[in-house]
Amino acid sequence: MRDNSATNQKSLTGKKSESLLFKFGVAFAVFTVVTLVLGGIATYRLQERIYEQRIEDNVKNLSEYLQALIKADGEDFIQYQEYMKEHGDEVLIPFDFDGDYLPALDRYQKLFAEQYPGKVLGYDISFDELSDEVKNAFAVYTHEYWLYVFESATKVFEVDYTYYVTSTGEPYHMYYVIDAVREEKIVDGKSCINVCMDIYEAADRFPVMWKVWETGEILPEHDEVSNEYGHVYTYYYPLYIYGEKMGIIAVDVPISSINATILRNTLILITTMGFILIVGVILTLAFMERNYIAKLEALVTNIKKYTKTKDPKIAHVIEYDARGGDEISALANHTAEMMLEMDKFMKHLSTATNELTETRRQASELQALANRDALTGIRNRSAYEDEIRKLEWDVAGGEDKFGLAMVDLNNLKAINEEHGHDSGNTAIKELCMLVCNVFKHSPVFRIGGDVFAVILKNSDYENVEKLVEELYAEIDRRLADDSLEPWQRISAAIGVALFDPEKDFTVSDVFKRADTNMYKRKEEMKARESNS
C-alpha cells in the first residue's frame, strides 16, 4: 500500500524548494536589472578608459623591465641570439621545462671548465673559439633562463603573451627567438620546445611591427590581429644593445580578456552601488544559509583540508556531517567515497613512481659509465661502436661526407718500462688532449690502450689535411721542447681515410684504410728514427 503521507510530504517539500528558488531568482533579477539601469553604461565606459590606460602602462613597464635585463646581459645575449639564428634547430629544450634552468647552467659551467680550465669567457677565450658542445650548452642554459624570465614576467605583469623576435634578413620573415607560448616538436622520440622559428609575418597583417623594425622607434600604435589565441592587441618595443638594434619585444593582450576584465570591474562597482538591494534578499539568503549553504560550506572546507593534507580521516568527517536525504548530503557521501578511493590510488601510484624513478636513475648512471673512458674522460670503444652503427645507417641513406682518422701513440711500452705506468697514462692523456684540440668539430674516441679514433665531420672533414699537419707540427714542437718530461714529449702516427663511394661499401672499409695508413706512417717514423 502506498504511503500517501510520505508522498504528500515529498510533494510539499518540492513545492517549497521550487517556490524558494523562484523567489530567489526574482530577487536576483530585480537586483541585476535595477543595477544595470542605474549605472551600467556609465560605469562600463569609465572602466574601459581606466583599464586601457592600465594595460598600456603595464605593457610599457613589462617591456622596460625585459629591456633592462637583456641589456644587462650585453655581449652574452648577442652571442646567444646569433647562435640561435644559425643553430636554433640544434638547441633542445624539454617541452615540460618547469623553469629550473640551474641544471643547464651547471652543465655549461662544467663543460667549459673541463675543456678550458683556468680560462674566462670574453677575456682568455672568445665565444667563437668554443667547441660546438660548449656553445650548445651555453645556448640551452641561456634559452631556458630567458624563457623562464619571459614566462614569469608574463604572469607578473598580467599579460597574455610575451615574445622576442628579430628579422631573418628575408622580407617579412621573423625569427621567434624567445617565445613564452611553447610549441612542441619531436626530436628522436623526445618532446622538445620548437625554438627560434622562422615565421612569415605579412606586412598588411602586421604593419606596426614592421614599421617599428624599420624605424627602430617606439610608436603609439598597436596591431590588432586574430590568431589561434583569439583576437588580440599587439604592442612592440625595439631592443638596442650597445646602440645596435637587435630585435623587438612584443606583447599580446587579448581583447576578450580586456572586455571581460572591464565587465568584471563594472559589475563589482555596480554591486557596490546597488548594495541597498541586498536588504530585499536577506531573508531568502538566511533560509538558504541555514538549510543548504552551511552544508555546502562545511563540505568545501573539508575538501580544501583534504587537498592540503591528503588525510583520509577527513572523508569520515564528511560522511558524519552528510546526514539527511537531500542532494547535498548525497554529494557529500559520494565525495567521501571518492577521497577514500583516491587515497588508495595515490599510495599505489607513489610506490610505483618511486620505484620507476630509481630504476631510471640507475639505468642512466650505468649508461653514462659504460660509454665514458675512465682515464681520459672521452667516449670509449663501446660509444665508438654505437656511433659507427649509426653512421652505417647514414651511409645506407646516402651520407658520404665523412672520414676516419686513427691516431696511435708511439713508444708507450718504452715509457711504461722506463718511467712507470703513471707516466704512460699521462702520455695517453696528453695525446688525447692534443687530438681533441686539433679536431674540435668531430667526436674523438679512445678505442684501445694507446689508440684513438676520430670520426671526421663538418669543417674537420673539409680541412683534414691541414689539421693533420697541425697535429704533427704540435708533436714536433713537443719533441723539441727540452723543458718537458720525457713522457710529455709524445710522438704519434695518424692515418686518415675519407669515404669514397667508388671504393667503400661500409664504414668498416674506411676504418681498414685509415688503420692501414696509420701503420704505414708508423713504419715510416720508425725507419726515419733508425736512420737518424
Short mmCIF file of C-alpha atoms in Angstrom, two decimals:
data_model
loop_
_atom_site.label_atom_id
_atom_site.label_comp_id
_atom_site.label_asym_id
_atom_site.label_seq_id
_atom_site.Cartn_x
_atom_site.Cartn_y
_atom_site.Cartn_z
CA MET A 1 0.00 0.00 0.00
CA ARG A 2 1.36 3.41 -0.98
CA ASP A 3 2.32 5.73 1.87
CA ASN A 4 0.26 8.80 0.91
CA SER A 5 1.57 10.89 3.82
CA ALA A 6 5.18 10.38 2.68
CA THR A 7 4.19 11.22 -0.89
CA ASN A 8 2.39 14.37 0.19
CA GLN A 9 5.36 15.38 2.33
CA LYS A 10 7.74 14.99 -0.62
CA SER A 11 5.36 16.96 -2.82
CA LEU A 12 5.14 19.72 -0.24
CA THR A 13 8.92 19.82 0.13
CA GLY A 14 9.30 20.02 -3.64
CA LYS A 15 6.88 22.93 -3.87
CA LYS A 16 8.68 24.77 -1.09
CA SER A 17 12.01 24.28 -2.84
CA GLU A 18 10.54 25.41 -6.15
CA SER A 19 8.98 28.46 -4.53
CA LEU A 20 12.23 29.35 -2.80
CA LEU A 21 14.26 29.08 -5.99
CA PHE A 22 11.67 31.15 -7.85
CA LYS A 23 11.66 33.91 -5.23
CA PHE A 24 15.47 33.90 -5.12
CA GLY A 25 15.59 34.16 -8.90
CA VAL A 26 13.12 37.05 -8.99
CA ALA A 27 15.05 38.92 -6.28
CA PHE A 28 18.35 38.44 -8.16
CA ALA A 29 16.76 39.50 -11.46
CA VAL A 30 15.38 42.70 -9.88
CA PHE A 31 18.80 43.40 -8.37
CA THR A 32 20.53 42.92 -11.74
CA VAL A 33 18.06 44.96 -13.81
CA VAL A 34 17.95 47.89 -11.40
CA THR A 35 21.76 47.97 -11.06
CA LEU A 36 22.35 47.85 -14.81
CA VAL A 37 19.71 50.54 -15.48
CA LEU A 38 21.09 52.92 -12.84
CA GLY A 39 24.76 52.81 -13.60
CA GLY A 40 25.74 50.06 -16.01
CA ILE A 41 26.52 52.04 -19.15
CA ALA A 42 28.31 54.94 -17.41
CA THR A 43 30.36 52.60 -15.22
CA TYR A 44 31.38 50.43 -18.16
CA ARG A 45 32.66 53.41 -20.17
CA LEU A 46 34.65 54.69 -17.21
CA GLN A 47 36.20 51.29 -16.56
CA GLU A 48 37.04 50.96 -20.26
CA ARG A 49 39.16 54.13 -20.23
CA ILE A 50 40.81 53.25 -16.91
CA TYR A 51 41.67 49.69 -17.89
CA GLU A 52 43.03 50.56 -21.33
CA GLN A 53 45.41 53.04 -19.71
CA ARG A 54 46.39 50.41 -17.16
CA ILE A 55 47.10 47.90 -19.92
CA GLU A 56 49.30 50.38 -21.80
CA ASP A 57 51.23 51.21 -18.62
CA ASN A 58 51.55 47.53 -17.77
CA VAL A 59 52.84 46.64 -21.22
CA LYS A 60 55.30 49.55 -21.16
CA ASN A 61 56.61 48.55 -17.71
CA LEU A 62 56.97 44.94 -18.84
CA SER A 63 58.91 45.95 -21.94
CA GLU A 64 61.21 48.27 -19.98
CA TYR A 65 61.82 45.54 -17.43
CA LEU A 66 62.76 42.97 -20.08
CA GLN A 67 64.91 45.50 -21.97
CA ALA A 68 66.83 46.33 -18.80
CA LEU A 69 67.51 42.64 -18.12
CA ILE A 70 68.61 41.90 -21.69
CA LYS A 71 70.83 44.99 -21.91
CA ALA A 72 72.48 44.00 -18.65
CA ASP A 73 73.32 40.64 -20.27
CA GLY A 74 75.01 42.56 -23.08
CA GLU A 75 77.52 40.56 -25.11
CA ASP A 76 76.23 37.23 -23.78
CA PHE A 77 72.77 37.95 -25.21
CA ILE A 78 74.25 38.99 -28.56
CA GLN A 79 76.23 35.74 -28.78
CA TYR A 80 73.16 33.76 -27.75
CA GLN A 81 70.96 35.42 -30.41
CA GLU A 82 73.49 34.90 -33.20
CA TYR A 83 73.96 31.26 -32.22
CA MET A 84 70.18 30.65 -32.11
CA LYS A 85 69.74 32.15 -35.57
CA GLU A 86 72.25 29.69 -37.03
CA HIS A 87 71.81 26.64 -34.82
CA GLY A 88 68.36 27.00 -33.24
CA ASP A 89 67.29 23.58 -34.50
CA GLU A 90 70.18 22.02 -32.51
CA VAL A 91 69.12 23.59 -29.19
CA LEU A 92 66.88 21.03 -27.47
CA ILE A 93 64.75 22.23 -24.54
CA PRO A 94 62.38 19.71 -22.90
CA PHE A 95 58.77 20.67 -23.60
CA ASP A 96 57.92 20.11 -19.93
CA PHE A 97 60.69 22.50 -18.80
CA ASP A 98 59.47 23.84 -15.44
CA GLY A 99 61.61 26.96 -15.22
CA ASP A 100 64.55 25.41 -13.36
CA TYR A 101 67.47 26.47 -15.56
CA LEU A 102 70.14 25.78 -12.94
CA PRO A 103 70.92 22.20 -14.14
CA ALA A 104 71.57 23.57 -17.64
CA LEU A 105 73.80 26.30 -16.18
CA ASP A 106 75.71 23.71 -14.15
CA ARG A 107 76.22 21.54 -17.24
CA TYR A 108 77.53 24.50 -19.26
CA GLN A 109 79.92 25.59 -16.50
CA LYS A 110 81.25 22.06 -16.04
CA LEU A 111 81.82 21.60 -19.78
CA PHE A 112 83.57 24.95 -20.01
CA ALA A 113 85.77 24.19 -17.00
CA GLU A 114 86.67 20.76 -18.38
CA GLN A 115 87.52 21.96 -21.87
CA TYR A 116 89.03 25.34 -20.97
CA PRO A 117 90.47 25.03 -17.47
CA GLY A 118 91.56 28.32 -15.92
CA LYS A 119 90.09 30.41 -18.74
CA VAL A 120 87.43 33.12 -18.58
CA LEU A 121 84.99 33.61 -21.44
CA GLY A 122 85.41 37.00 -23.04
CA TYR A 123 88.92 37.52 -21.63
CA ASP A 124 91.04 34.43 -22.25
CA ILE A 125 88.84 32.90 -24.94
CA SER A 126 86.13 34.23 -27.24
CA PHE A 127 82.76 32.67 -27.83
CA ASP A 128 83.68 31.77 -31.41
CA GLU A 129 86.63 29.71 -30.15
CA LEU A 130 84.43 27.47 -28.01
CA SER A 131 83.64 23.92 -29.09
CA ASP A 132 80.24 23.14 -30.56
CA GLU A 133 79.37 21.21 -27.41
CA VAL A 134 80.10 24.14 -25.11
CA LYS A 135 78.31 26.60 -27.42
CA ASN A 136 75.25 24.39 -27.48
CA ALA A 137 75.30 24.02 -23.67
CA PHE A 138 75.58 27.82 -23.38
CA ALA A 139 72.61 28.28 -25.73
CA VAL A 140 70.48 25.69 -23.87
CA TYR A 141 71.15 27.34 -20.50
CA THR A 142 70.64 30.87 -21.84
CA HIS A 143 67.40 29.97 -23.63
CA GLU A 144 66.00 28.24 -20.55
CA TYR A 145 66.89 31.29 -18.46
CA TRP A 146 65.21 33.77 -20.81
CA LEU A 147 62.21 31.51 -21.31
CA TYR A 148 61.83 31.47 -17.52
CA VAL A 149 62.17 35.27 -17.40
CA PHE A 150 59.63 35.85 -20.16
CA GLU A 151 57.11 33.37 -18.75
CA SER A 152 57.47 34.78 -15.24
CA ALA A 153 57.20 38.37 -16.44
CA THR A 154 54.10 37.49 -18.44
CA LYS A 155 52.40 36.29 -15.26
CA VAL A 156 53.66 39.09 -13.01
CA PHE A 157 52.62 41.86 -15.39
CA GLU A 158 49.29 40.16 -16.12
CA VAL A 159 49.53 39.99 -19.90
CA ASP A 160 48.62 37.10 -22.16
CA TYR A 161 51.68 36.53 -24.32
CA THR A 162 55.22 37.98 -24.47
CA TYR A 163 57.86 37.13 -27.03
CA TYR A 164 61.05 38.42 -28.66
CA VAL A 165 61.64 38.42 -32.43
CA THR A 166 64.32 39.54 -34.83
CA SER A 167 64.44 39.77 -38.60
CA THR A 168 65.83 36.79 -40.52
CA GLY A 169 67.04 39.06 -43.31
CA GLU A 170 64.39 37.69 -45.65
CA PRO A 171 61.50 40.07 -46.50
CA TYR A 172 58.72 39.83 -43.91
CA HIS A 173 60.26 36.91 -42.05
CA MET A 174 60.93 36.96 -38.32
CA TYR A 175 62.78 34.59 -36.01
CA TYR A 176 60.79 33.92 -32.83
CA VAL A 177 63.92 33.78 -30.65
CA ILE A 178 62.13 33.73 -27.25
CA ASP A 179 58.51 32.62 -27.20
CA ALA A 180 56.54 32.46 -23.93
CA VAL A 181 53.93 30.24 -25.61
CA ARG A 182 55.55 26.87 -26.24
CA GLU A 183 55.22 24.94 -29.49
CA GLU A 184 56.07 21.26 -29.41
CA LYS A 185 58.36 19.31 -31.74
CA ILE A 186 59.52 15.70 -31.51
CA VAL A 187 63.27 15.03 -31.78
CA ASP A 188 64.49 11.43 -31.54
CA GLY A 189 61.24 10.49 -29.85
CA LYS A 190 61.56 13.25 -27.22
CA SER A 191 59.13 16.13 -26.76
CA CYS A 192 61.01 19.42 -27.15
CA ILE A 193 60.19 23.11 -27.48
CA ASN A 194 60.35 24.39 -31.06
CA VAL A 195 62.75 27.32 -30.69
CA CYS A 196 63.83 30.15 -33.00
CA MET A 197 61.07 29.51 -35.52
CA ASP A 198 61.20 31.31 -38.88
CA ILE A 199 57.69 32.80 -39.32
CA TYR A 200 56.33 34.76 -42.27
CA GLU A 201 54.63 37.90 -40.93
CA ALA A 202 52.74 39.64 -43.75
CA ALA A 203 53.21 43.40 -43.91
CA ASP A 204 49.48 44.07 -44.35
CA ARG A 205 48.70 41.96 -41.25
CA PHE A 206 51.45 43.35 -39.01
CA PRO A 207 52.06 46.90 -40.31
CA VAL A 208 53.02 48.35 -36.92
CA MET A 209 55.57 45.61 -36.21
CA TRP A 210 57.41 46.21 -39.50
CA LYS A 211 57.19 49.97 -39.01
CA VAL A 212 58.80 49.63 -35.57
CA TRP A 213 61.52 47.38 -37.02
CA GLU A 214 62.29 49.76 -39.90
CA THR A 215 62.28 52.95 -37.82
CA GLY A 216 63.67 51.48 -34.59
CA GLU A 217 61.30 53.73 -32.64
CA ILE A 218 58.53 53.14 -30.09
CA LEU A 219 55.22 54.00 -31.77
CA PRO A 220 51.92 54.93 -30.04
CA GLU A 221 50.17 52.27 -32.10
CA HIS A 222 49.47 48.57 -31.98
CA ASP A 223 48.48 45.76 -34.35
CA GLU A 224 45.05 44.18 -33.99
CA VAL A 225 45.01 40.60 -35.25
CA SER A 226 43.10 37.36 -34.86
CA ASN A 227 45.09 34.17 -34.32
CA GLU A 228 44.77 30.78 -32.65
CA TYR A 229 44.78 32.55 -29.27
CA GLY A 230 41.88 34.83 -30.14
CA HIS A 231 41.52 38.50 -31.05
CA VAL A 232 44.46 40.47 -29.63
CA TYR A 233 46.20 43.82 -29.46
CA THR A 234 49.98 43.55 -30.03
CA TYR A 235 52.40 46.22 -28.74
CA TYR A 236 56.03 46.47 -29.91
CA TYR A 237 59.22 47.83 -28.35
CA PRO A 238 62.59 47.84 -30.18
CA LEU A 239 65.60 46.40 -28.34
CA TYR A 240 69.04 48.01 -28.61
CA ILE A 241 72.28 46.68 -27.15
CA TYR A 242 75.35 48.90 -27.30
CA GLY A 243 73.46 51.14 -29.73
CA GLU A 244 72.77 48.30 -32.17
CA LYS A 245 69.21 47.29 -33.00
CA MET A 246 68.81 43.64 -32.03
CA GLY A 247 65.11 42.82 -32.26
CA ILE A 248 61.62 43.59 -31.00
CA ILE A 249 59.91 42.73 -27.72
CA ALA A 250 56.23 42.06 -28.47
CA VAL A 251 53.35 41.82 -26.00
CA ASP A 252 49.91 40.41 -26.84
CA VAL A 253 46.86 41.45 -24.86
CA PRO A 254 43.63 39.57 -25.72
CA ILE A 255 40.74 41.90 -26.46
CA SER A 256 38.31 39.40 -24.99
CA SER A 257 40.32 39.44 -21.76
CA ILE A 258 40.25 43.24 -21.69
CA ASN A 259 36.49 43.31 -22.22
CA ALA A 260 35.98 40.58 -19.64
CA THR A 261 38.04 42.46 -17.08
CA ILE A 262 36.21 45.71 -17.75
CA LEU A 263 32.90 43.93 -17.41
CA ARG A 264 34.03 42.28 -14.17
CA ASN A 265 35.15 45.60 -12.71
CA THR A 266 31.92 47.19 -13.82
CA LEU A 267 29.88 44.51 -12.11
CA ILE A 268 31.87 44.98 -8.90
CA LEU A 269 31.17 48.72 -8.89
CA ILE A 270 27.55 48.22 -9.81
CA THR A 271 27.22 45.71 -6.98
CA THR A 272 28.53 48.33 -4.57
CA MET A 273 26.13 50.91 -5.97
CA GLY A 274 23.24 48.51 -5.64
CA PHE A 275 24.10 47.42 -2.11
CA ILE A 276 20.76 48.71 -0.87
CA LEU A 277 19.03 45.95 -2.83
CA ILE A 278 20.71 43.29 -0.70
CA VAL A 279 18.19 44.05 2.05
CA GLY A 280 15.49 42.63 -0.22
CA VAL A 281 17.11 39.20 -0.36
CA ILE A 282 18.43 38.86 3.22
CA LEU A 283 15.51 36.70 4.41
CA THR A 284 15.86 34.36 1.47
CA LEU A 285 19.64 34.07 1.94
CA ALA A 286 19.15 33.40 5.65
CA PHE A 287 16.89 30.46 4.86
CA MET A 288 19.33 29.11 2.25
CA GLU A 289 22.24 29.55 4.64
CA ARG A 290 20.51 27.66 7.43
CA ASN A 291 19.31 24.72 5.40
CA TYR A 292 21.74 24.29 2.50
CA ILE A 293 24.65 26.69 2.27
CA ALA A 294 26.04 25.71 5.70
CA LYS A 295 26.29 22.11 4.49
CA LEU A 296 27.98 23.20 1.29
CA GLU A 297 30.44 25.40 3.17
CA ALA A 298 31.33 22.55 5.51
CA LEU A 299 31.84 20.27 2.51
CA VAL A 300 34.03 22.84 0.73
CA THR A 301 36.09 23.42 3.90
CA ASN A 302 36.71 19.71 4.34
CA ILE A 303 37.59 19.32 0.66
CA LYS A 304 40.16 22.13 0.99
CA LYS A 305 41.62 20.46 4.08
CA TYR A 306 41.89 17.20 2.20
CA THR A 307 43.50 18.97 -0.75
CA LYS A 308 46.22 20.37 1.54
CA THR A 309 46.75 17.41 3.87
CA LYS A 310 45.55 14.38 1.86
CA ASP A 311 44.35 12.99 5.20
CA PRO A 312 41.76 10.21 4.55
CA LYS A 313 40.27 10.81 8.04
CA ILE A 314 38.59 13.91 6.61
CA ALA A 315 36.44 11.62 4.46
CA HIS A 316 34.93 10.13 7.62
CA VAL A 317 34.22 13.65 8.93
CA ILE A 318 32.36 14.43 5.68
CA GLU A 319 30.35 11.22 6.00
CA TYR A 320 29.37 12.17 9.56
CA ASP A 321 28.29 15.68 8.51
CA ALA A 322 26.35 14.39 5.48
CA ARG A 323 23.26 13.42 7.44
CA GLY A 324 20.00 13.88 5.61
CA GLY A 325 18.31 12.81 2.40
CA ASP A 326 18.88 15.86 0.20
CA GLU A 327 21.13 16.16 -2.83
CA ILE A 328 23.87 17.95 -0.85
CA SER A 329 24.09 15.02 1.56
CA ALA A 330 24.28 12.61 -1.38
CA LEU A 331 27.03 14.71 -2.94
CA ALA A 332 28.98 14.73 0.34
CA ASN A 333 28.76 10.94 0.64
CA HIS A 334 29.97 10.44 -2.92
CA THR A 335 32.81 12.88 -2.29
CA ALA A 336 33.89 10.98 0.81
CA GLU A 337 33.90 7.71 -1.14
CA MET A 338 35.96 9.33 -3.89
CA MET A 339 38.52 10.62 -1.33
CA LEU A 340 38.98 7.17 0.15
CA GLU A 341 39.42 5.59 -3.28
CA MET A 342 41.80 8.37 -4.30
CA ASP A 343 43.88 7.81 -1.17
CA LYS A 344 44.32 4.15 -2.07
CA PHE A 345 45.19 5.01 -5.64
CA MET A 346 47.75 7.68 -4.67
CA LYS A 347 49.53 5.29 -2.29
CA HIS A 348 49.89 2.73 -5.09
CA LEU A 349 50.91 5.43 -7.56
CA SER A 350 53.51 6.89 -5.20
CA THR A 351 55.11 3.50 -4.67
CA ALA A 352 55.21 2.77 -8.39
CA THR A 353 56.60 6.24 -9.20
CA ASN A 354 59.41 5.94 -6.65
CA GLU A 355 60.40 2.54 -8.00
CA LEU A 356 60.35 3.79 -11.60
CA THR A 357 62.39 6.90 -10.76
CA GLU A 358 65.07 4.87 -9.00
CA THR A 359 65.25 2.40 -11.89
CA ARG A 360 65.67 5.20 -14.43
CA ARG A 361 68.35 6.88 -12.32
CA GLN A 362 70.35 3.67 -12.05
CA ALA A 363 69.99 2.95 -15.77
CA SER A 364 71.15 6.47 -16.64
CA GLU A 365 74.22 6.18 -14.40
CA LEU A 366 75.14 2.80 -15.84
CA GLN A 367 74.77 4.07 -19.41
CA ALA A 368 76.99 7.08 -18.71
CA LEU A 369 79.68 4.89 -17.13
CA ALA A 370 79.52 2.34 -19.94
CA ASN A 371 80.26 4.96 -22.62
CA ARG A 372 82.95 7.00 -20.81
CA ASP A 373 86.68 6.21 -20.80
CA ALA A 374 87.86 6.31 -17.20
CA LEU A 375 91.39 7.56 -17.95
CA THR A 376 90.79 10.36 -20.49
CA GLY A 377 87.17 11.26 -19.87
CA ILE A 378 86.26 11.00 -23.57
CA ARG A 379 83.95 8.38 -25.07
CA ASN A 380 85.23 4.79 -25.14
CA ARG A 381 85.14 1.92 -27.62
CA SER A 382 81.57 0.99 -26.72
CA ALA A 383 80.41 4.52 -27.56
CA TYR A 384 82.53 4.37 -30.75
CA GLU A 385 80.81 1.18 -31.88
CA ASP A 386 77.39 2.74 -31.20
CA GLU A 387 78.38 5.78 -33.30
CA ILE A 388 79.66 3.54 -36.10
CA ARG A 389 76.33 1.68 -36.19
CA LYS A 390 74.51 5.00 -36.60
CA LEU A 391 76.98 6.01 -39.30
CA GLU A 392 76.33 2.74 -41.16
CA TRP A 393 72.65 3.71 -41.34
CA ASP A 394 73.61 7.16 -42.62
CA VAL A 395 75.81 5.59 -45.32
CA ALA A 396 72.90 3.37 -46.36
CA GLY A 397 70.83 6.53 -46.63
CA GLY A 398 73.34 8.28 -48.90
CA GLU A 399 75.69 10.01 -46.46
CA ASP A 400 79.21 10.33 -47.97
CA LYS A 401 80.75 13.41 -46.32
CA PHE A 402 82.74 11.77 -43.54
CA GLY A 403 86.07 10.13 -42.83
CA LEU A 404 88.03 8.37 -40.12
CA ALA A 405 91.33 9.26 -38.50
CA MET A 406 93.28 6.68 -36.47
CA VAL A 407 95.91 8.02 -34.03
CA ASP A 408 98.39 5.67 -32.31
CA LEU A 409 100.77 6.78 -29.53
CA ASN A 410 104.39 5.79 -30.20
CA ASN A 411 106.77 4.30 -27.63
CA LEU A 412 104.15 3.71 -24.92
CA LYS A 413 105.79 0.44 -23.92
CA ALA A 414 109.17 2.17 -23.51
CA ILE A 415 107.62 4.94 -21.41
CA ASN A 416 105.93 2.41 -19.14
CA GLU A 417 109.16 0.42 -18.69
CA GLU A 418 111.46 3.41 -18.12
CA HIS A 419 109.19 5.79 -16.21
CA GLY A 420 106.29 3.74 -14.90
CA HIS A 421 102.66 3.25 -15.88
CA ASP A 422 101.55 6.55 -14.33
CA SER A 423 103.81 8.35 -16.80
CA GLY A 424 102.41 6.18 -19.57
CA ASN A 425 98.90 7.21 -18.57
CA THR A 426 99.99 10.84 -18.61
CA ALA A 427 101.32 10.38 -22.16
CA ILE A 428 97.97 8.91 -23.24
CA LYS A 429 96.08 11.84 -21.70
CA GLU A 430 98.46 14.35 -23.32
CA LEU A 431 97.83 12.79 -26.74
CA CYS A 432 94.06 12.75 -26.06
CA MET A 433 94.08 16.46 -25.25
CA LEU A 434 96.13 17.22 -28.37
CA VAL A 435 93.78 15.23 -30.66
CA CYS A 436 90.67 16.86 -29.15
CA ASN A 437 92.16 20.34 -29.52
CA VAL A 438 93.01 19.78 -33.18
CA PHE A 439 89.79 18.02 -34.23
CA LYS A 440 87.42 20.38 -32.44
CA HIS A 441 84.39 19.71 -34.59
CA SER A 442 84.46 15.89 -34.62
CA PRO A 443 83.85 13.24 -31.95
CA VAL A 444 87.01 11.59 -30.55
CA PHE A 445 87.06 8.09 -29.03
CA ARG A 446 89.67 6.02 -27.19
CA ILE A 447 89.24 2.58 -28.78
CA GLY A 448 92.40 0.91 -27.44
CA GLY A 449 95.16 1.35 -24.89
CA ASP A 450 97.02 3.96 -26.92
CA VAL A 451 94.77 4.22 -30.00
CA PHE A 452 92.27 7.00 -30.68
CA ALA A 453 89.66 7.23 -33.44
CA VAL A 454 88.18 10.43 -34.85
CA ILE A 455 85.00 10.47 -36.96
CA LEU A 456 85.71 13.38 -39.29
CA LYS A 457 82.72 15.63 -39.88
CA ASN A 458 81.84 19.22 -40.71
CA SER A 459 84.83 21.57 -41.15
CA ASP A 460 87.24 18.89 -39.85
CA TYR A 461 86.27 16.75 -42.84
CA GLU A 462 86.86 19.62 -45.25
CA ASN A 463 90.21 20.66 -43.69
CA VAL A 464 91.58 17.27 -42.69
CA GLU A 465 94.97 17.69 -44.42
CA LYS A 466 95.59 21.00 -42.69
CA LEU A 467 94.55 19.54 -39.33
CA VAL A 468 96.88 16.55 -39.73
CA GLU A 469 99.71 18.99 -40.41
CA GLU A 470 98.77 20.92 -37.26
CA LEU A 471 98.85 17.71 -35.25
CA TYR A 472 102.30 16.73 -36.48
CA ALA A 473 103.54 20.28 -36.01
CA GLU A 474 102.45 20.23 -32.37
CA ILE A 475 104.08 16.80 -31.91
CA ASP A 476 107.34 18.11 -33.39
CA ARG A 477 107.17 21.16 -31.11
CA ARG A 478 106.76 18.96 -28.05
CA LEU A 479 109.59 16.65 -29.12
CA ALA A 480 111.89 19.65 -29.41
CA ASP A 481 110.87 21.13 -26.05
CA ASP A 482 113.55 20.08 -23.55
CA SER A 483 111.59 21.62 -20.67
CA LEU A 484 109.01 18.85 -20.92
CA GLU A 485 109.31 15.49 -19.22
CA PRO A 486 110.15 12.53 -21.50
CA TRP A 487 106.60 11.20 -21.27
CA GLN A 488 105.23 14.61 -22.22
CA ARG A 489 107.30 14.74 -25.41
CA ILE A 490 104.82 12.45 -27.10
CA SER A 491 105.03 11.06 -30.61
CA ALA A 492 102.14 9.59 -32.56
CA ALA A 493 101.24 8.27 -36.01
CA ILE A 494 97.98 9.21 -37.71
CA GLY A 495 96.21 7.55 -40.60
CA VAL A 496 93.29 9.15 -42.43
CA ALA A 497 90.74 7.77 -44.88
CA LEU A 498 87.77 9.61 -46.38
CA PHE A 499 84.69 7.75 -47.51
CA ASP A 500 84.87 7.01 -51.26
CA PRO A 501 81.66 5.64 -52.85
CA GLU A 502 83.82 4.04 -55.56
CA LYS A 503 85.87 2.04 -53.04
CA ASP A 504 83.87 1.78 -49.83
CA PHE A 505 80.65 -0.08 -49.18
CA THR A 506 80.63 0.18 -45.39
CA VAL A 507 82.23 2.23 -42.63
CA SER A 508 84.43 -0.78 -41.90
CA ASP A 509 86.10 -0.30 -45.30
CA VAL A 510 87.02 3.26 -44.35
CA PHE A 511 88.31 2.05 -40.97
CA LYS A 512 90.58 -0.53 -42.57
CA ARG A 513 92.13 2.03 -44.95
CA ALA A 514 92.65 4.53 -42.11
CA ASP A 515 94.20 1.82 -39.92
CA THR A 516 96.49 0.70 -42.77
CA ASN A 517 97.56 4.30 -43.42
CA MET A 518 98.30 4.75 -39.74
CA TYR A 519 100.58 1.71 -39.60
CA LYS A 520 102.34 2.78 -42.81
CA ARG A 521 103.01 6.12 -41.18
CA LYS A 522 104.18 4.38 -38.02
CA GLU A 523 106.68 2.27 -40.02
CA GLU A 524 107.92 5.38 -41.84
CA MET A 525 108.51 7.11 -38.50
CA LYS A 526 110.40 4.07 -37.14
CA ALA A 527 112.54 3.92 -40.27
CA ARG A 528 113.33 7.62 -40.01
CA GLU A 529 114.31 7.22 -36.35
CA SER A 530 116.59 4.28 -37.21
CA ASN A 531 118.38 6.23 -39.96
CA SER A 532 118.82 9.34 -37.81
#
